[in-house]
Every structure is written in C-alpha cells, then in structure tokens.
CSV table of C-alpha atoms and ligand atoms in Angstrom, one decimal:
chain,number,residue,atom,x,y,z
A,1,MET,CA,1.5,35.3,-11.5
A,2,MET,CA,4.1,33.2,-9.7
A,3,GLN,CA,6.7,35.2,-7.7
A,4,THR,CA,9.5,32.6,-7.4
A,5,PRO,CA,12.2,34.3,-5.2
A,6,ALA,CA,9.6,35.9,-3.0
A,7,ILE,CA,7.9,32.7,-2.1
A,8,LEU,CA,11.2,30.9,-1.4
A,9,ASP,CA,12.1,33.7,1.0
A,10,GLN,CA,8.8,33.5,2.7
A,11,LEU,CA,9.0,29.7,3.1
A,12,ALA,CA,12.5,30.0,4.5
A,13,ALA,CA,11.2,32.5,7.0
A,14,ILE,CA,8.6,30.0,8.1
A,15,VAL,CA,10.6,26.8,8.3
A,16,GLY,CA,14.1,28.2,8.9
A,17,PRO,CA,16.9,28.0,6.3
A,18,SER,CA,17.5,24.3,7.0
A,19,GLY,CA,13.8,23.6,6.4
A,20,LEU,CA,14.1,24.6,2.7
A,21,VAL,CA,16.0,22.4,0.2
A,22,THR,CA,16.8,23.7,-3.2
A,23,GLY,CA,19.5,23.4,-6.0
A,24,ASP,CA,21.9,20.5,-6.1
A,25,GLU,CA,20.7,19.1,-2.7
A,26,LEU,CA,17.2,18.9,-4.0
A,27,ARG,CA,18.2,17.4,-7.3
A,28,SER,CA,20.2,14.7,-5.5
A,29,ARG,CA,16.9,13.4,-4.2
A,30,PRO,CA,15.1,10.9,-6.5
A,31,ALA,CA,11.8,11.8,-8.0
A,32,ALA,CA,10.2,8.7,-6.5
A,33,TRP,CA,11.1,5.1,-5.5
A,34,THR,CA,10.1,3.9,-9.0
A,35,ARG,CA,12.4,6.5,-10.6
A,36,PRO,CA,15.7,6.3,-8.6
A,37,SER,CA,17.8,8.0,-11.2
A,38,GLU,CA,15.4,10.9,-12.0
A,39,PRO,CA,16.0,14.0,-9.8
A,40,CYS,CA,13.2,15.6,-7.9
A,41,ALA,CA,12.0,18.4,-10.2
A,42,ALA,CA,10.3,20.8,-7.7
A,43,LEU,CA,11.1,24.4,-7.3
A,44,ALA,CA,12.0,23.7,-3.7
A,45,LEU,CA,11.3,21.1,-1.0
A,46,VAL,CA,9.9,22.5,2.2
A,47,ARG,CA,10.1,20.7,5.5
A,48,PRO,CA,7.8,22.1,8.1
A,49,ARG,CA,8.2,20.9,11.7
A,50,ASP,CA,4.6,20.8,12.8
A,51,THR,CA,1.0,21.5,11.9
A,52,GLU,CA,1.3,25.3,12.5
A,53,GLU,CA,4.3,25.6,10.2
A,54,THR,CA,2.5,23.4,7.6
A,55,ALA,CA,-0.5,25.7,7.7
A,56,ARG,CA,1.7,28.8,7.2
A,57,VAL,CA,3.5,27.2,4.3
A,58,VAL,CA,0.2,26.2,2.6
A,59,LYS,CA,-1.2,29.7,3.1
A,60,ALA,CA,1.9,31.4,1.7
A,61,CYS,CA,1.8,29.1,-1.3
A,62,ALA,CA,-1.9,29.7,-1.8
A,63,GLU,CA,-1.4,33.5,-1.7
A,64,ALA,CA,1.5,33.2,-4.2
A,65,GLY,CA,-0.5,31.0,-6.5
A,66,VAL,CA,2.0,28.1,-6.1
A,67,SER,CA,0.8,24.5,-5.9
A,68,ILE,CA,2.0,21.9,-3.5
A,69,VAL,CA,2.9,18.2,-3.8
A,70,PRO,CA,2.9,16.4,-0.5
A,71,ARG,CA,5.8,13.9,0.0
A,72,GLY,CA,6.1,11.2,2.6
A,73,GLY,CA,8.6,8.3,2.3
A,74,ALA,CA,8.5,8.4,-1.5
A,75,THR,CA,7.7,4.7,-1.7
A,76,GLY,CA,4.4,5.1,-3.6
A,77,LEU,CA,4.1,3.1,-6.8
A,78,VAL,CA,1.8,5.3,-8.9
A,79,ASP,CA,3.8,8.5,-9.4
A,80,GLY,CA,1.7,10.4,-6.8
A,81,ILE,CA,4.7,12.6,-5.7
A,82,LEU,CA,6.0,13.6,-9.1
A,83,CYS,CA,6.4,17.4,-9.3
A,84,GLU,CA,6.7,20.1,-12.0
A,85,ASN,CA,9.5,22.5,-11.7
A,86,ASP,CA,7.2,25.4,-10.6
A,87,GLN,CA,5.7,23.4,-7.7
A,88,ILE,CA,6.7,23.1,-4.1
A,89,THR,CA,7.0,19.7,-2.7
A,90,LEU,CA,6.2,19.5,1.0
A,91,SER,CA,8.0,16.8,2.9
A,92,THR,CA,6.9,15.5,6.3
A,93,GLU,CA,10.4,14.3,7.1
A,94,ARG,CA,10.6,16.6,10.2
A,95,MET,CA,7.2,15.5,11.6
A,96,THR,CA,8.3,12.1,12.9
A,97,GLY,CA,7.4,12.4,16.5
A,98,ILE,CA,5.6,9.5,18.2
A,99,ALA,CA,3.9,10.3,21.6
A,100,PRO,CA,3.9,7.7,24.4
A,101,VAL,CA,1.5,4.8,23.7
A,102,ASP,CA,-1.8,5.0,25.7
A,103,PRO,CA,-2.1,1.4,26.9
A,104,LEU,CA,-5.6,1.7,28.1
A,105,SER,CA,-7.2,3.2,25.1
A,106,MET,CA,-4.7,1.2,22.9
A,107,THR,CA,-3.8,4.2,20.8
A,108,VAL,CA,-0.8,6.2,19.8
A,109,VAL,CA,-0.4,9.7,18.3
A,110,ALA,CA,2.2,9.8,15.5
A,111,GLY,CA,3.5,12.6,13.3
A,112,SER,CA,2.7,12.1,9.6
A,113,GLY,CA,6.4,11.7,8.8
A,114,ALA,CA,6.9,8.8,11.3
A,115,THR,CA,7.6,5.5,9.5
A,116,VAL,CA,5.3,2.5,9.7
A,117,GLU,CA,8.2,0.6,11.3
A,118,ALA,CA,8.7,3.2,13.9
A,119,VAL,CA,5.0,3.0,14.9
A,120,GLN,CA,5.3,-0.8,14.9
A,121,ASN,CA,8.3,-0.6,17.2
A,122,ALA,CA,6.7,1.9,19.6
A,123,ALA,CA,3.6,-0.3,19.9
A,124,ARG,CA,5.7,-3.4,20.5
A,125,ALA,CA,7.7,-1.6,23.2
A,126,ALA,CA,4.4,-1.0,25.0
A,127,GLY,CA,3.4,-4.7,24.6
A,128,LEU,CA,0.9,-3.8,21.8
A,129,PHE,CA,0.7,-4.3,18.1
A,130,PHE,CA,0.3,-1.9,15.1
A,131,PRO,CA,-1.0,-4.3,12.4
A,132,LEU,CA,-0.3,-2.3,9.2
A,133,ASP,CA,2.7,-4.1,7.5
A,134,LEU,CA,4.2,-3.8,4.0
A,135,GLY,CA,7.5,-4.3,2.3
A,136,ALA,CA,8.2,-0.6,2.4
A,137,ARG,CA,7.7,-0.4,6.2
A,138,GLY,CA,11.1,1.2,6.9
A,139,SER,CA,10.4,4.2,4.7
A,140,ALA,CA,6.6,4.5,4.1
A,141,THR,CA,5.1,7.1,6.5
A,142,VAL,CA,2.0,7.5,8.5
A,143,GLY,CA,0.9,10.4,6.2
A,144,GLY,CA,1.7,8.4,3.1
A,145,THR,CA,-0.1,5.3,4.2
A,146,ILE,CA,-3.1,7.4,5.2
A,147,SER,CA,-3.1,9.2,1.9
A,148,THR,CA,-3.0,6.0,-0.1
A,149,ASN,CA,-5.1,4.0,2.4
A,150,ALA,CA,-2.3,1.4,2.3
A,151,GLY,CA,-3.2,-2.3,2.6
A,152,GLY,CA,-0.3,-4.8,2.9
A,153,LEU,CA,0.0,-8.1,4.5
A,154,ARG,CA,-2.6,-8.3,7.2
A,155,VAL,CA,-5.7,-6.8,5.6
A,156,LEU,CA,-7.6,-10.0,6.0
A,157,ARG,CA,-7.7,-9.7,9.8
A,158,TYR,CA,-7.2,-6.0,10.5
A,159,GLY,CA,-8.4,-4.1,7.4
A,160,MET,CA,-6.6,-1.4,5.5
A,161,MET,CA,-5.1,1.8,7.0
A,162,ARG,CA,-8.6,3.3,7.1
A,163,GLU,CA,-9.5,0.9,9.9
A,164,MET,CA,-6.4,1.9,12.0
A,165,VAL,CA,-7.0,5.7,12.0
A,166,LEU,CA,-9.2,7.0,14.8
A,167,GLY,CA,-8.4,10.7,14.3
A,168,LEU,CA,-6.2,12.9,12.3
A,169,GLU,CA,-5.2,16.5,11.7
A,170,ALA,CA,-4.9,18.0,8.3
A,171,VAL,CA,-4.2,21.3,6.6
A,172,LEU,CA,-6.6,22.3,3.9
A,173,ALA,CA,-5.7,24.1,0.7
A,174,ASP,CA,-6.3,27.6,2.1
A,175,GLY,CA,-4.2,26.9,5.2
A,176,THR,CA,-7.1,26.0,7.6
A,177,ILE,CA,-6.2,23.5,10.2
A,178,LEU,CA,-8.8,20.7,10.5
A,179,SER,CA,-8.2,18.8,13.7
A,180,SER,CA,-10.1,15.7,14.5
A,181,MET,CA,-7.6,14.1,16.9
A,182,ARG,CA,-10.1,12.1,18.9
A,183,PRO,CA,-9.1,8.6,20.1
A,184,LEU,CA,-12.7,7.3,19.7
A,185,ILE,CA,-13.9,4.1,18.0
A,186,LYS,CA,-17.5,5.3,18.0
A,187,ASN,CA,-18.2,8.9,17.0
A,188,ASN,CA,-21.4,9.3,14.9
A,189,THR,CA,-21.6,13.1,14.9
A,190,GLY,CA,-22.2,14.0,11.3
A,191,LEU,CA,-19.7,13.6,8.5
A,192,ASP,CA,-16.6,11.6,9.4
A,193,LEU,CA,-14.3,14.2,8.0
A,194,LYS,CA,-11.1,12.2,8.5
A,195,GLN,CA,-12.3,10.0,5.6
A,196,LEU,CA,-11.7,12.9,3.3
A,197,PHE,CA,-7.9,12.3,3.7
A,198,LEU,CA,-7.8,8.5,3.6
A,199,GLY,CA,-7.0,7.3,0.2
A,200,THR,CA,-7.2,10.7,-1.5
A,201,GLU,CA,-3.5,11.0,-2.2
A,202,GLY,CA,-2.9,14.5,-0.9
A,203,THR,CA,-5.4,16.1,-3.2
A,204,LEU,CA,-7.7,17.4,-0.4
A,205,GLY,CA,-5.4,18.3,2.4
A,206,ILE,CA,-2.0,17.6,4.0
A,207,VAL,CA,-2.1,15.2,6.9
A,208,THR,CA,0.2,16.3,9.8
A,209,GLN,CA,-0.6,13.8,12.5
A,210,ALA,CA,-2.9,11.0,13.4
A,211,VAL,CA,-4.4,9.0,16.3
A,212,LEU,CA,-3.7,5.3,15.4
A,213,ARG,CA,-5.5,2.3,16.8
A,214,LEU,CA,-3.4,-0.5,18.3
A,215,ARG,CA,-4.3,-4.1,19.0
A,216,PRO,CA,-3.1,-6.8,21.4
A,217,GLU,CA,0.1,-8.4,20.3
A,218,PRO,CA,-0.6,-11.8,18.7
A,219,ALA,CA,0.4,-14.7,21.0
A,220,GLY,CA,2.2,-16.4,18.1
A,221,TYR,CA,1.8,-17.6,14.5
A,222,VAL,CA,1.5,-20.7,12.6
A,223,THR,CA,2.8,-20.2,9.1
A,224,ALA,CA,2.7,-22.6,6.2
A,225,LEU,CA,3.5,-22.8,2.5
A,226,VAL,CA,0.8,-24.9,0.9
A,227,ALA,CA,0.5,-26.3,-2.6
A,228,CYS,CA,-3.0,-26.7,-4.1
A,229,PRO,CA,-4.4,-27.9,-7.4
A,230,GLY,CA,-5.6,-24.4,-8.2
A,231,VAL,CA,-6.7,-21.0,-7.0
A,232,ASP,CA,-10.2,-22.1,-6.2
A,233,ASP,CA,-8.8,-24.8,-3.9
A,234,GLY,CA,-6.7,-22.1,-2.3
A,235,ALA,CA,-9.9,-20.2,-1.6
A,236,ARG,CA,-11.4,-23.3,0.0
A,237,LEU,CA,-8.4,-23.7,2.2
A,238,LEU,CA,-8.7,-20.0,3.2
A,239,ARG,CA,-12.4,-20.3,4.1
A,240,ALA,CA,-11.8,-23.5,6.1
A,241,ALA,CA,-9.0,-21.9,8.1
A,242,GLN,CA,-11.0,-18.8,8.7
A,243,SER,CA,-13.8,-20.9,10.1
A,244,ALA,CA,-11.6,-23.2,12.1
A,245,PHE,CA,-9.6,-20.3,13.7
A,246,GLN,CA,-12.5,-17.8,14.1
A,247,GLY,CA,-11.1,-15.1,11.7
A,248,ARG,CA,-7.6,-15.3,13.0
A,249,VAL,CA,-6.1,-15.9,9.6
A,250,SER,CA,-4.0,-12.8,9.2
A,251,SER,CA,-2.4,-13.4,5.8
A,252,PHE,CA,-3.2,-15.4,2.7
A,253,GLU,CA,-0.8,-14.8,-0.1
A,254,GLY,CA,-1.2,-16.5,-3.5
A,255,LEU,CA,1.9,-17.4,-5.5
A,256,TRP,CA,1.5,-18.7,-9.1
A,257,PRO,CA,4.2,-21.2,-10.2
A,258,ASP,CA,6.3,-18.9,-12.3
A,259,PHE,CA,6.5,-16.4,-9.4
A,260,TYR,CA,7.4,-19.2,-7.0
A,261,ARG,CA,10.1,-20.6,-9.3
A,262,LEU,CA,11.6,-17.1,-9.9
A,263,MET,CA,11.7,-16.3,-6.1
A,264,THR,CA,13.3,-19.7,-5.2
A,265,LYS,CA,16.0,-19.7,-7.9
A,266,PRO,CA,19.4,-20.9,-6.6
A,267,GLY,CA,20.9,-18.1,-4.4
A,268,ARG,CA,17.5,-16.6,-3.6
A,269,ALA,CA,15.1,-18.2,-1.1
A,270,THR,CA,15.3,-22.0,-0.4
A,271,PRO,CA,12.2,-23.7,-1.8
A,272,PRO,CA,10.3,-25.5,1.0
A,273,LEU,CA,8.2,-27.4,-1.7
A,274,GLY,CA,8.9,-28.7,-5.2
A,275,PRO,CA,8.6,-26.3,-8.1
A,276,ASP,CA,5.9,-28.0,-10.2
A,277,TYR,CA,2.6,-27.5,-8.3
A,278,PRO,CA,-0.1,-25.5,-10.1
A,279,PHE,CA,-0.6,-23.0,-7.2
A,280,TYR,CA,1.0,-22.1,-3.9
A,281,ALA,CA,-0.2,-20.0,-0.9
A,282,ILE,CA,1.5,-18.7,2.2
A,283,ILE,CA,-1.1,-18.9,5.0
A,284,GLU,CA,-0.5,-17.4,8.4
A,285,VAL,CA,-2.8,-17.8,11.4
A,286,GLU,CA,-2.5,-16.0,14.7
A,287,CYS,CA,-2.5,-18.7,17.4
A,288,VAL,CA,-0.8,-20.1,20.5
A,289,PRO,CA,1.7,-22.9,19.8
A,290,GLU,CA,-0.7,-25.5,21.3
A,291,GLU,CA,-3.1,-24.8,18.4
A,292,THR,CA,-0.5,-25.9,15.8
A,293,ASP,CA,-1.8,-29.5,15.9
A,294,ARG,CA,-5.3,-28.3,15.1
A,295,PHE,CA,-3.9,-26.5,12.0
A,296,VAL,CA,-2.0,-29.6,10.9
A,297,ASP,CA,-5.2,-31.6,11.4
A,298,LEU,CA,-7.0,-29.2,9.1
A,299,LEU,CA,-4.3,-29.5,6.4
A,300,ASP,CA,-4.5,-33.3,6.7
A,301,ARG,CA,-8.3,-33.3,6.2
A,302,LEU,CA,-8.0,-30.9,3.2
A,303,MET,CA,-5.2,-33.1,1.8
A,304,GLY,CA,-7.5,-36.1,2.1
A,305,GLU,CA,-10.2,-34.2,0.2
A,306,GLY,CA,-7.7,-33.2,-2.6
A,307,THR,CA,-7.9,-29.5,-1.8
A,308,VAL,CA,-4.3,-29.4,-0.6
A,309,LEU,CA,-1.5,-31.3,-2.4
A,310,ASP,CA,1.5,-30.6,-0.1
A,311,ALA,CA,2.4,-28.3,2.7
A,312,ALA,CA,5.5,-27.1,4.7
A,313,LEU,CA,5.1,-25.6,8.1
A,314,ALA,CA,7.6,-23.1,9.5
A,315,SER,CA,8.9,-24.6,12.7
A,316,SER,CA,10.9,-21.6,13.9
A,317,GLU,CA,10.8,-17.8,13.6
A,318,GLU,CA,13.8,-18.1,11.2
A,319,GLN,CA,11.9,-20.5,9.0
A,320,ARG,CA,8.9,-18.2,9.1
A,321,GLN,CA,11.0,-15.2,7.9
A,322,ALA,CA,12.5,-17.4,5.2
A,323,MET,CA,9.1,-18.3,4.0
A,324,TRP,CA,8.0,-14.7,3.9
A,325,ARG,CA,11.1,-13.8,1.9
A,326,ILE,CA,9.7,-16.0,-1.0
A,327,ARG,CA,6.8,-13.5,-1.1
A,328,ASP,CA,8.6,-10.2,-0.2
A,329,ARG,CA,11.8,-10.0,-2.2
A,330,VAL,CA,10.3,-8.1,-5.1
A,331,GLU,CA,13.8,-6.9,-6.1
A,332,ASN,CA,14.3,-10.5,-7.5
A,333,MET,CA,11.8,-9.6,-10.2
A,334,ASN,CA,13.7,-6.4,-11.1
A,335,ALA,CA,16.9,-8.5,-11.4
A,336,ASP,CA,15.1,-10.8,-13.9
A,337,GLY,CA,13.9,-7.8,-15.9
A,338,ILE,CA,10.2,-8.1,-15.0
A,339,GLU,CA,9.9,-4.6,-13.7
A,340,ARG,CA,6.5,-3.3,-14.6
A,341,ALA,CA,4.3,-3.7,-11.6
A,342,PHE,CA,0.5,-3.9,-11.5
A,343,ASP,CA,-1.9,-3.9,-8.6
A,344,VAL,CA,-5.5,-4.9,-9.3
A,345,SER,CA,-8.5,-6.4,-7.6
A,346,VAL,CA,-10.7,-9.3,-8.8
A,347,PRO,CA,-13.4,-11.1,-6.9
A,348,LEU,CA,-12.0,-14.4,-5.6
A,349,ASP,CA,-14.5,-16.6,-7.4
A,350,ARG,CA,-13.5,-15.0,-10.8
A,351,MET,CA,-9.7,-14.9,-10.2
A,352,ASP,CA,-8.8,-18.2,-11.7
A,353,GLY,CA,-10.4,-17.5,-15.1
A,354,TYR,CA,-9.1,-13.9,-15.1
A,355,VAL,CA,-5.5,-15.0,-14.5
A,356,ARG,CA,-5.7,-17.8,-17.1
A,357,ASP,CA,-7.1,-15.4,-19.7
A,358,ALA,CA,-4.6,-12.6,-19.0
A,359,LEU,CA,-1.7,-15.0,-19.1
A,360,ALA,CA,-2.9,-16.5,-22.4
A,361,ARG,CA,-3.2,-12.9,-23.9
A,362,MET,CA,0.3,-12.0,-22.7
A,363,ALA,CA,1.8,-15.2,-24.0
A,364,ALA,CA,0.8,-13.9,-27.5
A,365,ILE,CA,2.7,-10.6,-27.0
A,366,PRO,CA,6.3,-11.0,-28.4
A,367,GLY,CA,8.9,-10.6,-25.6
A,368,CYS,CA,6.4,-10.5,-22.8
A,369,ARG,CA,7.0,-12.3,-19.6
A,370,ALA,CA,4.6,-12.1,-16.7
A,371,VAL,CA,4.4,-13.4,-13.1
A,372,VAL,CA,1.4,-13.1,-10.8
A,373,TYR,CA,1.0,-13.2,-7.0
A,374,GLY,CA,-0.8,-11.2,-4.3
A,375,HIS,CA,-2.9,-10.7,-1.3
A,376,ILE,CA,-5.5,-12.9,-2.8
A,377,GLY,CA,-7.5,-13.3,0.4
A,378,ASP,CA,-8.5,-9.7,-0.1
A,379,ASN,CA,-9.0,-10.0,-3.8
A,380,ASN,CA,-5.7,-8.3,-4.6
A,381,LEU,CA,-3.4,-9.5,-7.4
A,382,HIS,CA,0.0,-8.1,-8.3
A,383,TRP,CA,1.4,-8.6,-11.8
A,384,ASN,CA,4.9,-8.0,-12.8
A,385,THR,CA,5.8,-8.0,-16.5
A,386,THR,CA,8.6,-7.1,-18.8
A,387,ASP,CA,8.9,-3.5,-19.9
A,388,LEU,CA,8.4,-3.5,-23.7
A,389,ASP,CA,8.1,-0.7,-26.3
A,390,ALA,CA,5.0,1.5,-26.2
A,391,ALA,CA,2.9,-0.9,-28.3
A,392,GLY,CA,3.9,-4.0,-26.3
A,393,ASN,CA,3.2,-2.2,-23.0
A,394,GLU,CA,-0.2,-1.1,-24.3
A,395,ALA,CA,-1.0,-4.7,-25.2
A,396,ILE,CA,0.0,-5.8,-21.7
A,397,ASP,CA,-2.1,-3.1,-20.1
A,398,ALA,CA,-5.1,-4.2,-22.2
A,399,ALA,CA,-4.6,-7.9,-21.1
A,400,ILE,CA,-4.5,-6.9,-17.4
A,401,TYR,CA,-6.9,-4.0,-17.2
A,402,ALA,CA,-9.5,-4.4,-19.9
A,403,PRO,CA,-11.4,-7.4,-18.3
A,404,LEU,CA,-11.7,-5.7,-14.9
A,405,ALA,CA,-14.8,-3.7,-15.5
A,406,GLU,CA,-16.9,-6.7,-16.6
A,407,LEU,CA,-15.5,-8.6,-13.6
A,408,ASN,CA,-16.4,-5.9,-11.1
A,409,GLY,CA,-12.7,-5.6,-10.3
A,410,SER,CA,-10.6,-2.6,-9.7
A,411,VAL,CA,-7.6,-1.0,-11.5
A,412,SER,CA,-6.0,-0.3,-8.2
A,413,ALA,CA,-6.4,-2.5,-5.1
A,414,GLU,CA,-4.0,-0.7,-2.7
A,415,HIS,CA,-1.5,1.6,-4.5
A,416,GLY,CA,-3.9,4.4,-5.6
A,417,ILE,CA,-4.2,6.2,-8.9
A,418,GLY,CA,-1.6,9.0,-8.8
A,419,LEU,CA,-0.6,10.1,-12.3
A,420,MET,CA,0.1,6.6,-13.5
A,421,LYS,CA,-3.4,5.2,-13.5
A,422,ARG,CA,-5.4,8.4,-14.1
A,423,SER,CA,-6.5,7.2,-17.6
A,424,LYS,CA,-7.6,3.9,-16.1
A,425,LEU,CA,-9.9,5.4,-13.4
A,426,LYS,CA,-12.9,5.2,-15.7
A,427,LEU,CA,-12.6,1.4,-15.9
A,428,SER,CA,-13.3,1.1,-12.2
A,429,ARG,CA,-15.5,4.1,-11.4
A,430,SER,CA,-18.7,5.3,-13.1
A,431,PRO,CA,-19.0,8.8,-14.6
A,432,GLU,CA,-21.2,9.8,-11.7
A,433,GLU,CA,-18.7,8.6,-9.2
A,434,ILE,CA,-15.9,10.6,-10.9
A,435,ALA,CA,-18.0,13.7,-11.2
A,436,THR,CA,-18.8,13.5,-7.4
A,437,MET,CA,-15.1,13.1,-6.7
A,438,ARG,CA,-14.4,16.3,-8.7
A,439,LEU,CA,-17.2,18.1,-6.9
A,440,VAL,CA,-15.5,17.3,-3.5
A,441,LYS,CA,-12.2,18.4,-4.9
A,442,ARG,CA,-13.6,21.7,-6.2
A,443,ALA,CA,-15.3,22.4,-2.9
A,444,LEU,CA,-12.2,21.9,-0.8
A,445,ASP,CA,-9.5,23.1,-3.2
A,446,PRO,CA,-11.2,25.5,-5.7
A,447,ASP,CA,-7.9,26.7,-7.1
A,448,ASN,CA,-6.5,23.2,-7.6
A,449,ARG,CA,-3.4,23.8,-5.6
A,450,LEU,CA,-3.0,20.5,-3.7
A,451,ASN,CA,-1.3,17.7,-5.8
A,452,PRO,CA,-2.9,19.0,-9.0
A,453,GLY,CA,-3.3,16.5,-11.8
A,454,LYS,CA,-3.2,13.5,-9.6
A,455,VAL,CA,-6.1,11.0,-9.4
A,456,PHE,CA,-8.7,12.9,-11.5
B,501,FAD,C1,8.8,-2.6,-1.7
B,501,FAD,C2,7.4,-1.9,-1.6
B,501,FAD,C3,6.4,-2.7,-1.1
B,501,FAD,C4,5.1,-2.1,-1.0
B,501,FAD,N1,4.1,-2.9,-0.5
B,501,FAD,C5,2.9,-2.3,-0.4
B,501,FAD,C6,1.8,-3.1,0.1
B,501,FAD,O1,1.9,-4.2,0.4
B,501,FAD,N2,0.6,-2.4,0.2
B,501,FAD,C7,0.4,-1.1,-0.1
B,501,FAD,O2,-0.7,-0.6,0.0
B,501,FAD,N3,1.4,-0.4,-0.7
B,501,FAD,C8,2.6,-0.9,-0.8
B,501,FAD,N4,3.6,-0.2,-1.3
B,501,FAD,C9,3.4,1.2,-1.8
B,501,FAD,C10,3.7,2.3,-0.8
B,501,FAD,O3,4.6,1.8,0.2
B,501,FAD,C11,2.5,2.8,-0.2
B,501,FAD,O4,1.7,3.4,-1.1
B,501,FAD,C12,2.7,3.8,1.0
B,501,FAD,O5,1.5,4.1,1.6
B,501,FAD,C13,3.3,5.1,0.5
B,501,FAD,O6,3.8,5.8,1.7
B,501,FAD,P1,4.9,7.0,1.5
B,501,FAD,O7,5.1,7.6,2.9
B,501,FAD,O8,6.1,6.4,0.9
B,501,FAD,O9,4.1,8.0,0.6
B,501,FAD,P2,4.6,8.7,-0.7
B,501,FAD,O10,5.1,7.8,-1.7
B,501,FAD,O11,5.6,9.8,-0.3
B,501,FAD,O12,3.3,9.4,-1.2
B,501,FAD,C14,2.2,8.7,-1.6
B,501,FAD,C15,1.0,9.6,-1.9
B,501,FAD,O13,0.5,10.2,-0.7
B,501,FAD,C16,0.7,11.6,-0.7
B,501,FAD,N5,1.1,12.0,0.6
B,501,FAD,C17,2.2,11.6,1.3
B,501,FAD,N6,2.3,12.1,2.5
B,501,FAD,C18,1.2,12.9,2.7
B,501,FAD,C19,0.6,13.6,3.7
B,501,FAD,N7,1.2,13.8,4.9
B,501,FAD,N8,-0.5,14.3,3.5
B,501,FAD,C20,-1.2,14.2,2.3
B,501,FAD,N9,-0.7,13.5,1.3
B,501,FAD,C21,0.4,12.8,1.5
B,501,FAD,C22,1.6,11.9,-1.8
B,501,FAD,O14,1.4,13.2,-2.4
B,501,FAD,C23,1.4,10.8,-2.8
B,501,FAD,O15,0.2,11.1,-3.6
B,501,FAD,C24,4.9,-0.8,-1.5
B,501,FAD,C25,6.0,0.0,-1.9
B,501,FAD,C26,7.2,-0.6,-2.0
B,501,FAD,C27,8.4,0.2,-2.5
C-alpha cells in the first residue's frame, strides 16, 4: 500500500527540502523533449546529490512500494522518462561534477547528470577529445547516454557510448551500490557488470557516475558534401575513403533529395550543391591539412568512375559548421509539419531497396509526406513523416517497420525502446531473446520498481 505523504517526508529528509520538487514547480517541467506542453506527471521529482543519497532514495522508495523513473536531460525520443502520477522521478541534475581529466590514462570521471557538452569541454581543456556527439549535446547527460547507449555522429570511428565507458557506479533496485569505477581498458574478470546498465534505459539500475575514455584530439578535418547516383555509390565512396584514410572517416551521413531540399530552403542552410541529385552524403575524415589533396584526388578518381557526381569541400571551420547545419537542424522538419521521427537500422547493402519500397508505400497513404536521412555508415536511417490520424500513422508505421525483420534490421538503431516502441520489440528480437531480457530484469528488480513498463 503506497503511503504518499510519508514517502515524500522521507525523501525530503534524505535530499533536503530543495532536493524535492512537487506541485506547480514540478508541473511546470515538461514530461519530455517530445512533449513540451505536457507537464511532468510524477508524484514528486527527487534530486539526490550523490550515489549515497541516490541509494537512500531508492531504498526508501522500495520499502514504501513506490516505483522510480530515472530522468537525465529529458532529450530521449522514445518516451523513456514518462511517469505515472504515483511514481517518483529521480533526476540526476545535481550530480553534474566532472573530476580533473587524467591525461596519462586518458580518462575522466563524470557525474551522471553532467552534460555531453560539459564532458567534451573538459576533455578539450585538457588537450583531449570525448568523441560522443549528438544534436542534444547541451542537455543530454552522461547517465542518459549510458542508459540509451547513445550513438550520434562519430560512431563509425569511435563506436557508441558503450565503447566510451570504462567503469561506472549504479544503484540497484534494492538500494545496493554497485561500483565498478575502474579506469581499465582490459578487465576480463568474469561478467562485465557495467554492461547491465548500458542501453537498458534505467530498468536495471540508476547510474550515478562513470569513468569515461578519452581520445587524442583530431589534428583537423576534411569535410565534404558529395552527390552520388545512389546509396550504393555512397557506400562505395565510404569504403574507398575508409581504406584510403585507414579508418579515420569519423562521419558519413546520407541525405536523400527531399531531406536536402527541405534543409536548404531559402532562409535555412545555403545549398553547396544543386538540389536535383539522387543522393547526397556528408563525409568527414580526421586528417592534417596536408592530406586534403589526397582526399580531393580520391574524389576525382571516384568522379571519373561515375561513383561521385559532384562535391563541395568545406574550406574553413565556418563552412564546415554550415555544412553540418544541413544535417543537424531537425527543427526545420517540425516547421514543415514532418514531425514524426523514426530511427531504424538496415544493412547497408539492402538500404537502397528498403528506402525505395518504403517511400513507394508511403506515397500511397493520403496526406503522408516523408523524408529520410541518417548515419548510414553505421546502418542507421532516420525517417521523419507527417503526423496523420491513427489509421494513417499505422500505415506509415507498417511501411517503415514491417520490412525490417526480413532484412535483419532493427526497429531502434540508437534511441532505444522506451514506451513508444515496446510493441515493436518483437520485430527485432526473438521470443528467446525477450524472455532472457525479462529473466535478467526479474533477477535484478523482482518487484518491478525501476522504470516499470519501459522496454519490455
Ligand atoms: C535534437 C536531438 C538530437 C538527438 N540526436 C541523437 C543522436 O544522434 N544519437 C542518439 O543516440 N540519440 C540522439 N538523441 C536522443 C537523446 O539525446 C539520447 O537518447 C540521449 O542519450 C538521452 O539522454 P538524456 O540525458 O536526455 O536522457 P533522458 O531522456 O532523460 O532519459 C533517457 C532514458 O535513460 C534513462 N536514464 C536517464 N538517466 C539515467 C540514469 N542516470 N540512470 C539510469 N537510467 C537513466 C531514462 O529513464 C530514460 O529511459 C537526440 C535527441 C534530440 C532531442
């Protein structure tokens, strides 16, 4: 039986009165980035200052039979932080500390509430580089990106968040503190327990801090917008550049023509290339300026072979940023009423057929408009479509999701499952895989108190 007032008093005693947010102050916070006008529905938002306080909060909630929804920067795109009004939401916003960078082991310890941008800045100030990067960098947190195993713009070269976490600390559903804060790249000593919290969306524990792996700062970049006859040619360009630059291609973003035209409408980004090519890609290679000629030679050779139709090179940091704005300004799609966002994975060699087929199916849905783009170098496509009525949206979902199982694709490349994609999980995971996930959940959280109802 839930004892509402008692649990709130207990939580206030643990985190101090300013650590508990209720009433109008709580309702003034949005439910999620995707629901800006919907108020946060929780019973209260609790803001512990460290791991110890988090453990005491979790224990108190467990004893009172109250469930907890962890909340980071609230930029997740699958409704993973949505709450019921009898749940506590636990925000990491007071756990933002970043310890001094260790330049020899190339690591930094960051609180789970530190933003990605703050970690990037701390690394840069020490002459190092934190490679995770995504449009939400100013708000998305270390804990949130661990819990969703975020991907972003440099997965090709550095991998997803999983590859950047050497150690972490988490609080389990009964309040146990599980600390694996070791700054080690190699540590084959039984189960790698930190993996339990990477990509599991707050269902197995609350991450409170992490040891993050840093890299040497890239000496420079060559960035180009390239037009190709099709996706398969884009893939050939990617593979040629990866070979020529020994894996130093850090980004390869595919832009289909409707997306390119939308993002380069007058008043938005200036189009470096004409609007009528069949396929565009932004390619970025980490290299010293002297290597630019070698990159241009590669493009020339591919142009001679017909793999590349046209290309524009960024000749200054300003031009590089302008090129990236063509890819990044997702708010332009909202302004054009193409607000429903999808994130899927498809093997690169099947991508062209998949996109053609899905576009053809959506063209037959009255009122539907769709654009497609994405981190195609890592199989990841993003769709944005119009938001129609229930029947229309169901038809759009079918066009995008239904072919994925046969293609060995995934219904979620990098955003996770949350609440939004729960019904789609079975398209990407076998019954045995889902049963094993449930087994792990039951073992670690038998009373289903941590982010209940999400993922499974
Ligand atoms: C403009 C924009 C661009 C984006 N681009 C990308 C992209 O390129 N790649 C990508 O992968 N994602 C992208 N995202 C999605 C989003 O930024 C990521 O999912 C990010 O990892 C969420 O971090 P957050 O701190 O906002 O987490 P939240 O949204 O607060 O939470 C996300 C999930 O993690 C759980 N959680 C949060 N903190 C903790 C914790 N400390 N312990 C346990 N569980 C926790 C929550 O319960 C929830 O289930 C983008 C989002 C936006 C708005």
